[in-house]
Short mmCIF file of C-alpha atoms in Angstrom, two decimals:
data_model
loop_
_atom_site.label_atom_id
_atom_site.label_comp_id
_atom_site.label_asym_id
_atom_site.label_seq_id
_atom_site.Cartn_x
_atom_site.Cartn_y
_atom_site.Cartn_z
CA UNK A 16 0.00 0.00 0.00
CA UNK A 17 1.40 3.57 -1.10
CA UNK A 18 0.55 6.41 0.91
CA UNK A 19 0.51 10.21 -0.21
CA UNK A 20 -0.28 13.01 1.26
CA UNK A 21 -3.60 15.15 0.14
CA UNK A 22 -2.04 18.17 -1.94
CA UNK A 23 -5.41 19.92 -0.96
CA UNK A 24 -5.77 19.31 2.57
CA UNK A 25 -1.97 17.57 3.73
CA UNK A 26 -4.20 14.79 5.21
CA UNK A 27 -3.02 10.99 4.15
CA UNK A 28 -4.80 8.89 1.13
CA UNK A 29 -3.86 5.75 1.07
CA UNK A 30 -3.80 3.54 -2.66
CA UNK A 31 -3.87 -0.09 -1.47
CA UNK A 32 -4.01 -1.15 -5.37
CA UNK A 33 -1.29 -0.66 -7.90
CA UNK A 34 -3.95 -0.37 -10.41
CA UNK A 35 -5.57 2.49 -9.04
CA UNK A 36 -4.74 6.49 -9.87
CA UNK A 37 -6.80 8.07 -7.85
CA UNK A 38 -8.60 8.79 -4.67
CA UNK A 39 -10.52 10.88 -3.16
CA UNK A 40 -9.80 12.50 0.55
CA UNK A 41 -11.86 11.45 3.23
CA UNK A 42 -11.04 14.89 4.83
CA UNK A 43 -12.06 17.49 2.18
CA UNK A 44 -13.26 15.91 -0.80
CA UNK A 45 -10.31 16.48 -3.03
CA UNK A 46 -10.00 13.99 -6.05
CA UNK A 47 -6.04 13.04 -6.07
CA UNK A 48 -4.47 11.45 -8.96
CA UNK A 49 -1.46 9.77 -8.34
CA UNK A 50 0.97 9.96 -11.07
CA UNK A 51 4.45 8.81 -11.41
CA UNK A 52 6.34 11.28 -9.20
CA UNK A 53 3.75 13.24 -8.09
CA UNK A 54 -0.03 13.45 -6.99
CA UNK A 55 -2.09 16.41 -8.25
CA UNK A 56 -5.37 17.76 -6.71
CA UNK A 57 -8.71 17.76 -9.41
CA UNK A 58 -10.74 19.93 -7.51
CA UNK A 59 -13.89 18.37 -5.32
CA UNK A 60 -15.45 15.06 -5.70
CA UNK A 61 -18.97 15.17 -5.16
CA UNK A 62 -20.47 13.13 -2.16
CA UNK A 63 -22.45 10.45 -2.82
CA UNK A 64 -26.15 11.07 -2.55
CA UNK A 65 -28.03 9.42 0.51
CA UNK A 66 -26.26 6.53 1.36
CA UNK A 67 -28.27 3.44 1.95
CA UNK A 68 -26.21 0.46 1.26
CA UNK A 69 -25.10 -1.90 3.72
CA UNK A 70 -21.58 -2.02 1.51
CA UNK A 71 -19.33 0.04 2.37
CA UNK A 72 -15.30 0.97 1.90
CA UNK A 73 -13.66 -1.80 4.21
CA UNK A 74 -16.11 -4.44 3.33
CA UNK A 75 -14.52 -7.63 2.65
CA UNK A 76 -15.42 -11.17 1.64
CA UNK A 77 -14.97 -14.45 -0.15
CA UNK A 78 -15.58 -14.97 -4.49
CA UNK A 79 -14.54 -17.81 -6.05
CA UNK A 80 -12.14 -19.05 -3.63
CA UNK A 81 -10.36 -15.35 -3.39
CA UNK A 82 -10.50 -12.83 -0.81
CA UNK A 83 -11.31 -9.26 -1.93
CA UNK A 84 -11.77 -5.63 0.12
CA UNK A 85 -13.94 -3.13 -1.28
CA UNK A 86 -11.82 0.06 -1.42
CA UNK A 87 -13.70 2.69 -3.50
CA UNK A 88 -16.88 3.32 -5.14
CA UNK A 89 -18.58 5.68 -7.57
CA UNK A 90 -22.36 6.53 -7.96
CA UNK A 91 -23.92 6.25 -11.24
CA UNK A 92 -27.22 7.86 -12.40
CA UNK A 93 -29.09 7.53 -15.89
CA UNK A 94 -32.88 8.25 -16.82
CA UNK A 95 -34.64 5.82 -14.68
CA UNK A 96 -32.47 5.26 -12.09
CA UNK A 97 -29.09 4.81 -10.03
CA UNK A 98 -26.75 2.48 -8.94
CA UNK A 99 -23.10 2.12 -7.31
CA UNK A 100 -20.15 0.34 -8.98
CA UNK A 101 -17.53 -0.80 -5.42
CA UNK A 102 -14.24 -0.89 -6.96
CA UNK A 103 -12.36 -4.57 -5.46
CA UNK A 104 -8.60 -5.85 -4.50
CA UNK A 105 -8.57 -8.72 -4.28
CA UNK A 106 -5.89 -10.55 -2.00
CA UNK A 107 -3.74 -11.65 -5.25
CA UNK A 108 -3.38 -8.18 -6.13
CA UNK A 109 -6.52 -8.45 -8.82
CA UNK A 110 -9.42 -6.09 -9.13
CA UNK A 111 -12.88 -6.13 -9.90
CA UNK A 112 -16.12 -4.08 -9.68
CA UNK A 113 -19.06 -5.13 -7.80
CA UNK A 114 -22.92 -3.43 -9.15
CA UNK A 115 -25.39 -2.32 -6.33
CA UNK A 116 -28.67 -1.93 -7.76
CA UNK A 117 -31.99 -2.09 -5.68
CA UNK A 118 -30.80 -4.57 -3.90
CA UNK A 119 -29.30 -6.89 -6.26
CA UNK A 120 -25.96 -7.10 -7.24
CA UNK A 121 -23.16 -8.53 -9.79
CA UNK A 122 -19.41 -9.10 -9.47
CA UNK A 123 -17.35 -8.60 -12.52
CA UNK A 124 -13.60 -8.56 -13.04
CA UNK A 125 -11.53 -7.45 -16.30
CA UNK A 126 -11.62 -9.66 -19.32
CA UNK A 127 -9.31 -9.90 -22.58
CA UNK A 128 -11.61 -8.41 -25.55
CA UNK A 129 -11.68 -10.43 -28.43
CA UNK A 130 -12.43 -9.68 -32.00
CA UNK A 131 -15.72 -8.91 -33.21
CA UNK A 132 -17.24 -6.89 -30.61
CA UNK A 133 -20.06 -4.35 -31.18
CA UNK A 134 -20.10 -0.87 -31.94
CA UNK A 135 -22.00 0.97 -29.09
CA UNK A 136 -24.34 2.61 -31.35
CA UNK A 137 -25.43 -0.70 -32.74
CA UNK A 138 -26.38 -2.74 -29.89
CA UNK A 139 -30.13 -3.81 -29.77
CA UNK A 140 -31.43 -4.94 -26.54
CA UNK A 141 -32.97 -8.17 -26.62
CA UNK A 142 -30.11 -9.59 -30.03
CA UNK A 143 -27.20 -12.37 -29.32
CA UNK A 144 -24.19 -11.35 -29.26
CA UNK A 145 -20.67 -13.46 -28.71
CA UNK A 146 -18.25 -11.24 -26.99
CA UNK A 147 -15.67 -13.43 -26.64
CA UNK A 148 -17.01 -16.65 -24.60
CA UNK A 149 -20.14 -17.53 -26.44
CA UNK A 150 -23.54 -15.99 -26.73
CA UNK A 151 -25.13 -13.49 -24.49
CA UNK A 152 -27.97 -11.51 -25.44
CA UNK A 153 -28.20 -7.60 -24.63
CA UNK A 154 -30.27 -6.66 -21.50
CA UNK A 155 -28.96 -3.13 -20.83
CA UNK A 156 -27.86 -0.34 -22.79
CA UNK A 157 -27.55 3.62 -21.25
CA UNK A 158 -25.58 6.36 -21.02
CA UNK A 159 -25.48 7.52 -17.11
CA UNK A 160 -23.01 10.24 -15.31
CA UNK A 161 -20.92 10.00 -12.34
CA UNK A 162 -22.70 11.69 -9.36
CA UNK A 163 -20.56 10.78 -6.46
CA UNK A 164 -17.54 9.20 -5.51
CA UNK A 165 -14.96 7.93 -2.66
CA UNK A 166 -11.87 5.84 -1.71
CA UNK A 167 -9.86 5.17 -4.75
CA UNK A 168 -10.47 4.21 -8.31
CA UNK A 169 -8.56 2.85 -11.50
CA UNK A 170 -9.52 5.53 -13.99
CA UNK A 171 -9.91 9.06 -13.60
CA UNK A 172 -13.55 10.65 -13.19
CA UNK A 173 -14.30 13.88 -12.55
CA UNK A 174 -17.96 16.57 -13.13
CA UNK A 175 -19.59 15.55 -16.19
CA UNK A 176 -17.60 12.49 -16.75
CA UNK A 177 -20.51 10.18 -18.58
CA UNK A 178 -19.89 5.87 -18.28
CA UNK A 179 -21.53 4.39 -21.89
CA UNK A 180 -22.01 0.54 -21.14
CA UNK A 181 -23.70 -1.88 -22.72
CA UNK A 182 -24.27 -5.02 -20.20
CA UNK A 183 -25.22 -9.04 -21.72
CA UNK A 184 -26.73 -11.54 -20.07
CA UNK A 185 -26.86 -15.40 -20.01
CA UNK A 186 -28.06 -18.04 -17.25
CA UNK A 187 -26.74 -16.11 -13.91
CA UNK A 188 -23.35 -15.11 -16.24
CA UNK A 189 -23.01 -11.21 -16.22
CA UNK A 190 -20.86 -9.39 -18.73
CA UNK A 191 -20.39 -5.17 -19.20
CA UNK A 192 -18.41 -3.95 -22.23
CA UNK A 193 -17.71 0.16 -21.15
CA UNK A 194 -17.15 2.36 -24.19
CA UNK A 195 -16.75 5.22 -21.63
CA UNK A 196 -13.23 5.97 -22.95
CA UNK A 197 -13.98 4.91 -26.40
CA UNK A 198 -13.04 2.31 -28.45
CA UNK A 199 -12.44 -0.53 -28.21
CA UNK A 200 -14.49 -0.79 -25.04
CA UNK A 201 -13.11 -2.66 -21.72
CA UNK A 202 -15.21 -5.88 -21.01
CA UNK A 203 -16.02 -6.84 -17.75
CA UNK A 204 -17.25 -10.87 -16.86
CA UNK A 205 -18.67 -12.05 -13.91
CA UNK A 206 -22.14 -13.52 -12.30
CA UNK A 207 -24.89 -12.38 -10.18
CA UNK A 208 -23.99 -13.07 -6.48
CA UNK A 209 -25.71 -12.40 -2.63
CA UNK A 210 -23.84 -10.44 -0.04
CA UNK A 211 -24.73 -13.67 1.92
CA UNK A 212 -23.41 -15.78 -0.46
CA UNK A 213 -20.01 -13.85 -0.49
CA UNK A 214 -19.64 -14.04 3.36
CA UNK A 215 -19.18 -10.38 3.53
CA UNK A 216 -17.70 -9.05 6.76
CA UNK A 217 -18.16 -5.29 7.78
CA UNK A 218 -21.14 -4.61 6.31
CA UNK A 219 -22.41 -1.30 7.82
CA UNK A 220 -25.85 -2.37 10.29
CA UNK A 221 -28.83 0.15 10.63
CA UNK A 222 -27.08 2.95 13.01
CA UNK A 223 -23.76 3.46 10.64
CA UNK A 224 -26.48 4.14 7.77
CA UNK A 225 -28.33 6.27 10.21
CA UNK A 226 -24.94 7.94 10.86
CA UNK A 227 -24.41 8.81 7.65
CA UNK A 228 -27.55 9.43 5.66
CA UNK A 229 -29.91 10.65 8.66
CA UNK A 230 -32.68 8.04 8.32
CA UNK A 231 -32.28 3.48 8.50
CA UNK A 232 -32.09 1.77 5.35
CA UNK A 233 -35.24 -0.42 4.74
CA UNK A 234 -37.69 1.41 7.14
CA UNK A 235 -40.50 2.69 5.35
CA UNK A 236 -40.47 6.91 5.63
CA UNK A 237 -43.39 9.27 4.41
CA UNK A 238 -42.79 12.07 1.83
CA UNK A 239 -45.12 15.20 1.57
CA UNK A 240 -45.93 15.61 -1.99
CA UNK A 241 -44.40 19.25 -2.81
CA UNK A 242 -47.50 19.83 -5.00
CA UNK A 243 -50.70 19.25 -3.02
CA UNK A 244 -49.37 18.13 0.33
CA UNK A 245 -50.16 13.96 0.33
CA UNK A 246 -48.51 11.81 2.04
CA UNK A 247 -46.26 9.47 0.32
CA UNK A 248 -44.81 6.05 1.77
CA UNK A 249 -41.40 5.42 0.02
CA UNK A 250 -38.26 3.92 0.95
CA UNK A 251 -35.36 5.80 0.88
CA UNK A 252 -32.39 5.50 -0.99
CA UNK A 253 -34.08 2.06 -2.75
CA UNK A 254 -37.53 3.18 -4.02
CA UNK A 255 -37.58 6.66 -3.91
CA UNK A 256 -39.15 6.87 -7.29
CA UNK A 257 -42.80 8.66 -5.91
CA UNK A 258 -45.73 9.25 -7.76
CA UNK A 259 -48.47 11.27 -5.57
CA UNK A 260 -51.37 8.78 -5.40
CA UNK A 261 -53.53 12.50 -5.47
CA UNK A 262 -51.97 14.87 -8.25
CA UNK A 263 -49.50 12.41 -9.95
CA UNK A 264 -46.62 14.72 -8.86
CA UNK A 265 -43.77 12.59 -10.15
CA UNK A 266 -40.43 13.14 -7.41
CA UNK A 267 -36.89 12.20 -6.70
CA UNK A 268 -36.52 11.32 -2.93
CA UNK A 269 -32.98 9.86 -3.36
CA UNK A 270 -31.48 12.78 -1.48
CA UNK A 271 -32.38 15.03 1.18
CA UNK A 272 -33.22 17.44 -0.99
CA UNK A 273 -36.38 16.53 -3.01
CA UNK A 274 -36.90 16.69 -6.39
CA UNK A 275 -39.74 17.49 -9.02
CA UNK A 276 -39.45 15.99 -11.82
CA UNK A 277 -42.61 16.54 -13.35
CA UNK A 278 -46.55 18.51 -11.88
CA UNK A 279 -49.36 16.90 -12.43
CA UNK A 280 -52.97 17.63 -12.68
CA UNK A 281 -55.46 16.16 -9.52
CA UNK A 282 -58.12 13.51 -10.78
CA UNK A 283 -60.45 10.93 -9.58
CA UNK A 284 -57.40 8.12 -7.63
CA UNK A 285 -57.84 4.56 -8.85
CA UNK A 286 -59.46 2.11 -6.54
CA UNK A 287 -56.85 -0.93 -5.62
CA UNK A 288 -57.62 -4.03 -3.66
CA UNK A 289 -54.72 -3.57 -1.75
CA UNK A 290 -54.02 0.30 -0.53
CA UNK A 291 -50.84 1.57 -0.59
CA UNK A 292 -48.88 0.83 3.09
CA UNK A 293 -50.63 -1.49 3.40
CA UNK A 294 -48.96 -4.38 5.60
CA UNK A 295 -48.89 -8.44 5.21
CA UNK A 296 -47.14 -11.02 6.92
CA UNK A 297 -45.08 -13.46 4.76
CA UNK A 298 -43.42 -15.89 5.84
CA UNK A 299 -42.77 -14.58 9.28
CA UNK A 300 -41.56 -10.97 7.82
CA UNK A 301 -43.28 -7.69 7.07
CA UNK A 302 -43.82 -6.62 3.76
CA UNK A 303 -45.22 -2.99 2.83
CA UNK A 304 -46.95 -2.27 -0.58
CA UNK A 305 -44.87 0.64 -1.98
CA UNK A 306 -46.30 1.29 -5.13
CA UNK A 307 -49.31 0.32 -7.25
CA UNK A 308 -49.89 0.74 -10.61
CA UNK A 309 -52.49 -0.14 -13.63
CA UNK A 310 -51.26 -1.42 -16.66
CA UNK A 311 -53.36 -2.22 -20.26
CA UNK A 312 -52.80 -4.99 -23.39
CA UNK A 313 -53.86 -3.59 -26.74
CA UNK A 314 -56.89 -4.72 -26.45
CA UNK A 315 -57.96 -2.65 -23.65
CA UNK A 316 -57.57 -5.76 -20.73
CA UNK A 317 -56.06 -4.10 -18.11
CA UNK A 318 -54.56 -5.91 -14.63
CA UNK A 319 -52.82 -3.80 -11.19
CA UNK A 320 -49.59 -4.69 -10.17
CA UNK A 321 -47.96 -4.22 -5.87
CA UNK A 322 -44.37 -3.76 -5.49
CA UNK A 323 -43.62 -5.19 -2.03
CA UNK A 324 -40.23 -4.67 -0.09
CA UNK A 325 -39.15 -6.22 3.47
CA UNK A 326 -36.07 -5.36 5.34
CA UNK A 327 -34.69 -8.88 5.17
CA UNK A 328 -36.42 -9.78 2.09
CA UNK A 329 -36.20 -8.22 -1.92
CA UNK A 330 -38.37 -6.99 -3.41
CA UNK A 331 -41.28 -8.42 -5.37
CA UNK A 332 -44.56 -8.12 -7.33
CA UNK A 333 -48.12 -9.02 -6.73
CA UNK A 334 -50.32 -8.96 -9.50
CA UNK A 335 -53.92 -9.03 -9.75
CA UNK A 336 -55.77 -9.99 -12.43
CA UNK A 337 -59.06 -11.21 -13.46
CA UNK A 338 -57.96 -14.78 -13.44
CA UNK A 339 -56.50 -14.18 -9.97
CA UNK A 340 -53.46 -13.54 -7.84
CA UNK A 341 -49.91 -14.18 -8.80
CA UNK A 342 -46.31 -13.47 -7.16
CA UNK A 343 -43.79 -12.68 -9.52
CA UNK A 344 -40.16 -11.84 -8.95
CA UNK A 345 -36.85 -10.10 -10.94
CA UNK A 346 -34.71 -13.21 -12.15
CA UNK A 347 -30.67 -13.54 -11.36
CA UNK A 348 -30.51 -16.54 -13.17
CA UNK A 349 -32.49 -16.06 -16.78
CA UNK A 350 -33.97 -18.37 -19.10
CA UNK A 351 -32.07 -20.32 -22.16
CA UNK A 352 -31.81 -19.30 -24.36
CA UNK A 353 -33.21 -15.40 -22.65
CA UNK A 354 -34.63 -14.47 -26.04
CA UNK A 355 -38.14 -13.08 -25.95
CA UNK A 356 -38.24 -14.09 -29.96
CA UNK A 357 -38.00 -18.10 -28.65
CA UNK A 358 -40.99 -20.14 -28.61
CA UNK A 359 -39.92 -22.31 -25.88
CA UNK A 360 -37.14 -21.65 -22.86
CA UNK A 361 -35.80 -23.21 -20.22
CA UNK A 362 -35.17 -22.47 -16.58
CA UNK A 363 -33.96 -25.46 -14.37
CA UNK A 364 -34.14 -28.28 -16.65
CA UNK A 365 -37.55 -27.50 -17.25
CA UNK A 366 -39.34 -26.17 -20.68
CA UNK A 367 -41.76 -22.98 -20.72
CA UNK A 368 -43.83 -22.58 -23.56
CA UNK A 369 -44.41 -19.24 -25.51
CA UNK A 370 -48.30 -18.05 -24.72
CA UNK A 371 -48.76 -14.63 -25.46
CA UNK A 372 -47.00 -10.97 -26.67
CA UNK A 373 -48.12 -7.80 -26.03
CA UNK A 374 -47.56 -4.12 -24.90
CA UNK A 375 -48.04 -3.42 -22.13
CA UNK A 376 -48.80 0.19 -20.79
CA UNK A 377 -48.69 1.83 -17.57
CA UNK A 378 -52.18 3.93 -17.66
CA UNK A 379 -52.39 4.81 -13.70
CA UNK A 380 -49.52 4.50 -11.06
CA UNK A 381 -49.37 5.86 -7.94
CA UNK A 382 -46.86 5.56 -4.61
CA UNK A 383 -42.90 4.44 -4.87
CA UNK A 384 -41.13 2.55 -6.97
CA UNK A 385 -37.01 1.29 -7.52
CA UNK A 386 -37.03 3.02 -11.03
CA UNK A 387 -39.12 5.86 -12.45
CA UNK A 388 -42.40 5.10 -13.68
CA UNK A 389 -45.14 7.34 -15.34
CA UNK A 390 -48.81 6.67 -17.11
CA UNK A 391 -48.00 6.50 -20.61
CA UNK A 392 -44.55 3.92 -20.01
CA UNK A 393 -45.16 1.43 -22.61
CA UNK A 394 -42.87 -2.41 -22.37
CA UNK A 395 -43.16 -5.27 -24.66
CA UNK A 396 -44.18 -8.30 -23.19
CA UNK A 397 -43.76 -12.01 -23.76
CA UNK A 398 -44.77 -14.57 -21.88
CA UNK A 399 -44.10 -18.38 -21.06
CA UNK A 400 -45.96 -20.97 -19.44
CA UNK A 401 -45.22 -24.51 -17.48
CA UNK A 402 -48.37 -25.92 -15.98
CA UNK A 403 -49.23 -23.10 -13.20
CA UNK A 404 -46.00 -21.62 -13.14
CA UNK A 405 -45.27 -18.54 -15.74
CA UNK A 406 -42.22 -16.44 -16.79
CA UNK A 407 -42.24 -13.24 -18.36
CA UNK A 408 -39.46 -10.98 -20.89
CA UNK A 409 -40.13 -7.47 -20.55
CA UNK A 410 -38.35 -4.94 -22.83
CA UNK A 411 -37.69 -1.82 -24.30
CA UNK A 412 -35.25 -0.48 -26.68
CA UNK A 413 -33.02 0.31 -23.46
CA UNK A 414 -33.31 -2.79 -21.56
CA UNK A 415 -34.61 -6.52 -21.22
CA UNK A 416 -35.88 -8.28 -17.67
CA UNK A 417 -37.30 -11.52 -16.83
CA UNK A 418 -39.17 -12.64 -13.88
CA UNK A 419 -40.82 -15.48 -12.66
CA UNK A 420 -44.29 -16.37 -11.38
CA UNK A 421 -46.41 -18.11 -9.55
CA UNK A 422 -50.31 -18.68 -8.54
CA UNK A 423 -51.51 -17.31 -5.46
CA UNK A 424 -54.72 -18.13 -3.91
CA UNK A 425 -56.84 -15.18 -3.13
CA UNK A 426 -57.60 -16.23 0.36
CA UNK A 427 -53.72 -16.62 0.65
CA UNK A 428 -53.84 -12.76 -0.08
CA UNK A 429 -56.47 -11.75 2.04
CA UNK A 430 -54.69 -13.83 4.96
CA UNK A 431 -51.79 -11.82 4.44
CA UNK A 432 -52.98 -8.60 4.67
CA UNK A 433 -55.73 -9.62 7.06
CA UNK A 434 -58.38 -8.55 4.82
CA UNK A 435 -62.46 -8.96 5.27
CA UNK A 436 -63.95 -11.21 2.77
CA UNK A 437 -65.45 -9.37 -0.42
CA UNK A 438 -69.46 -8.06 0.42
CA UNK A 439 -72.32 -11.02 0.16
CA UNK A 440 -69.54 -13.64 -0.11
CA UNK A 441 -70.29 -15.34 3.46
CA UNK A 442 -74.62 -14.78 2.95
CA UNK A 443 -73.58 -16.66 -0.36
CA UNK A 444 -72.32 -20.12 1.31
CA UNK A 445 -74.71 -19.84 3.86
CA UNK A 446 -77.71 -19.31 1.38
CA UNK A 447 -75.77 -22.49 -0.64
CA UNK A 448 -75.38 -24.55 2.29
CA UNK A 449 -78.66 -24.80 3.72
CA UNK A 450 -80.08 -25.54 -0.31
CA UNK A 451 -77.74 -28.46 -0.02
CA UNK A 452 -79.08 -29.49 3.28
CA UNK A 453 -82.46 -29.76 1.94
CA UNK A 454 -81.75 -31.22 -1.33
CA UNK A 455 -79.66 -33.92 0.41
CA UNK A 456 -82.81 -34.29 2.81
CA UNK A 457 -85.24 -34.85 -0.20
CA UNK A 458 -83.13 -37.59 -1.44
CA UNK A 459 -83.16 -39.51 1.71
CA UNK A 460 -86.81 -38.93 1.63
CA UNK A 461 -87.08 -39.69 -1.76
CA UNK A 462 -85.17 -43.08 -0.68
CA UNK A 463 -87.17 -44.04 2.06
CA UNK A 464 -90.37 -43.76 0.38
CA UNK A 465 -89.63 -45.59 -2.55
CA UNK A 466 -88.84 -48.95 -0.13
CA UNK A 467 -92.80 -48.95 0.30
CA UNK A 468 -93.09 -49.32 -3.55
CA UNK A 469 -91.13 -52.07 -4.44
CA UNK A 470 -93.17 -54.15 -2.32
CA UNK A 471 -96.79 -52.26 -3.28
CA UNK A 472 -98.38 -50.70 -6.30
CA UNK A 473 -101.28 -50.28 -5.09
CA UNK A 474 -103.97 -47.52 -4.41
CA UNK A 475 -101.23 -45.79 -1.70
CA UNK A 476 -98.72 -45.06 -4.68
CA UNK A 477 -101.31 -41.96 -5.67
CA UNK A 478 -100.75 -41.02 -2.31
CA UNK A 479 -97.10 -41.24 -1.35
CA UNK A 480 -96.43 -38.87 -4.50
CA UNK A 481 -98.90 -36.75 -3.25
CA UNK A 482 -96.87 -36.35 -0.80
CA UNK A 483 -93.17 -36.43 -2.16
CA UNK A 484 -95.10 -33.34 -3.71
CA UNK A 485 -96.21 -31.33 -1.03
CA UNK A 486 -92.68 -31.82 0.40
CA UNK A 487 -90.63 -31.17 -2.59
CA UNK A 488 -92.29 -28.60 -3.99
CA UNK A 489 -91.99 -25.59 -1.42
CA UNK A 490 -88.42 -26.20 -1.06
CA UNK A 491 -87.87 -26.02 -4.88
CA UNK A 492 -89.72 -22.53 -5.04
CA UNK A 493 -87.64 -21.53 -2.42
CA UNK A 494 -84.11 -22.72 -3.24
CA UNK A 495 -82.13 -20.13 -3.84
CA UNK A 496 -80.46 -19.40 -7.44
CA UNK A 497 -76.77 -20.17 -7.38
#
């Protein structure tokens, strides 16, 4: 480890990697770049905006049989979104990078680019694509800008340096070629992985996050809309995306100071089974319902989706739709092959079969969400099927998903949230249970009378009918109609 001192500030700044040229001062914010016989001072580094993740410089663990230390990190925002990239040593001396992304992340280290690699301009989402170790298909493709940095890096960024990347996908395999610098663009391999999974060690617990960005990561805080004054339940630093369930005020609550993206215009709110806040009990945690939003097919079919988060849990979806309930969640590991264009996939041995395809649009949305959303958002869908069980691509021109699904059982739902049966559902299987009761006690009288005829047809049959009639025929004008 080299050690210079801060030409801004005289404090120390310590480069544990060989590879990297320059850090920023943990003291006053100056970016240093180390060069051969000297350091120089770039001017400020801007913090990084509310910090919510339980990574943090220090942060060390286990990949692939190696040891690695997370020693710097910069913040990355685009259109719909942000994310950090922590900068790795490993023990051996190596680096990588490690994404942190709403709660999901992927390690990647430096690759050798082979021939044949794509221009930036002409990647298409959702094509194959060999960059050097088979095919992966495109899932990602944006231009975002630095935002916020700290500890030390490999490359030099600075205000208004912009990161072009175009990121593949295939199975849980993770790939990034960066054209940030040009070309040819640095490619970057690696797989989705857990913090778990990683055995990470000095992870940063609820009061270091408090510390640092003034509220816990994971607990659920309310936003006043700065329009009309509603309250908003978001989570900050993860799904601070809001949408004001009253004006459709669209806001950034990623930092302390809020945003407004776009005003809207106060209309009648759209009615949801399950109201936003609402609470359920899953599996022994707590899940909130963030976010709720409306979406319509083309031919004007239109379903509600819940975005549900837990602090020990990751986010996922409910959907509701007139066929029923159904829990759906982001994949790590996608489909072969993860073409939306295939008529069959497979996930775990086992084959999904091609169903439907369709846009989808977003025509009401309302509360906070990982990404931004607005009415109007418009993704093509295509989905698979394997007995109950579903998966669904969802795309754009700027990026591919897949999730899976599964049936849920509307009582399951109502248990959850501890909701009251629907109106005139209980009078229902009352009114049906006592008409079985008496049709199951005509047939037993039905039974017992007809003993008597085997045995006699005579003058009494007139009768006994007579009165199988005068018993069976109130009930039937009074059974109810099902």
């Amino acid at each position: 480890m080299q050690t210079v001192s801060c030409p801004s500030c005289g404090a120390p700044v310590p480069f544990r990697s060989h590879a990297s040229v320059l850090a920023v001062c943990e003291y006053c914010r100056a970016t240093v770049l180390k060069e051969a016989d000297a350091v120089r001072d770039l001017g400020k580094m801007s913090e990084v905006l509310e910090d919510y993740s339980r990574i943090q410089v220090g942060t060390s663990g286990v990949h692939g049989g190696r040891s690695f230390t997370v020693v710097g990190r910069i913040q990355l925002r685009y259109d719909a979104g942000m994310w950090n990239e922590w900068y790795l040593l490993f023990d051996d001396g190596a680096d990588g990078w490690l994404g942190d992304a709403s709660g999901q992340y992927v390690l990647t280290t430096k690759r050798e680019l082979a021939p044949g690699f794509p221009a930036f301009d002409a990647i298409q989402v959702t094509r194959q694509y060999d960059i050097g170790f088979g095919p992966y298909v495109a899932s990602d493709k944006r231009l975002a800008k630095c935002t916020g940095g700290q500890g030390e890096l490999p490359f030099r960024v600075g205000e208004g340096w912009e990161a072009r990347v175009a990121d593949f996908r295939r199975g849980p395999s993770f790939a990034t070629l960066d054209y940030s610098d040009g070309t040819p663009p640095l490619l970057y391999a690696g797989n989705a992985v857990s913090l778990e999974g990683m055995k990470c060690q000095l992870l940063r617990d609820d009061e270091q996050i408090k510390a640092s960005a003034g509220k816990y990561r994971g607990k659920v805080d309310v936003l006043q809309c700065r329009s009309c004054g509603t309250s908003i339940r978001y989570l900050p630093g993860l799904a601070a995306n809001c949408v004001c369930p009253a004006c459709s005020t669209r806001m950034d609550a990623s930092s302390p100071k809020v945003e407004v993206l776009l005003k809207g215009e106060e209309h009648e709110r759209v009615q949801f089974t399950l109201a936003l806040g609402s609470v359920a009990k899953i599996g022994g945690q707590t899940y909130t319902v963030l976010g709720a939003m409306r979406r319509q097919d083309d031919e004007g079919e239109s379903w509600d989706e819940y975005l549900l988060y837990s602090t020990q849990g990751p986010f996922f979806w409910l959907v509701e739709t007139n066929e029923g309930w159904s829990r759906s969640q982001v994949m790590d590991d996608w489909p072969t092959p993860p073409l939306p264009a295939m008529h069959a996939v497979q996930v775990d041995g086992v084959s999904y079969e091609r169903t439907w395809e369709y846009p989808a649009r977003v025509s009401y949305a309302a509360g906070a969400f990982n990404w931004r959303v607005k009415a109007g958002d418009v993704v093509q869908v295509t989905e698979y099927e394997h007995g109950q069980n579903g998966l669904a691509a969802e795309y754009t021109v700027d990026e591919l998903s897949w999730s899976r699904s599964s049936p849920v059982a509307e009582d399951q739902v109502r248990s959850w949230f501890g909701l009251a049966e629907p109106a005139g559902r209980k009078s229902d299987k009352k009114a049906l249970t006592q008409g079985d009761i008496a049709w199951r006690a005509l047939l037993w009288l039905l039974g017992l009378n007809f003993i008597p005829l085997i045995f006699n047809f005579g003058p009494s049959l007139f009768f006994i009918f007579a009165g199988l009639l005068a018993l069976f025929l109130p009930m039937f004008l009074g059974h109810p109609k099902q």
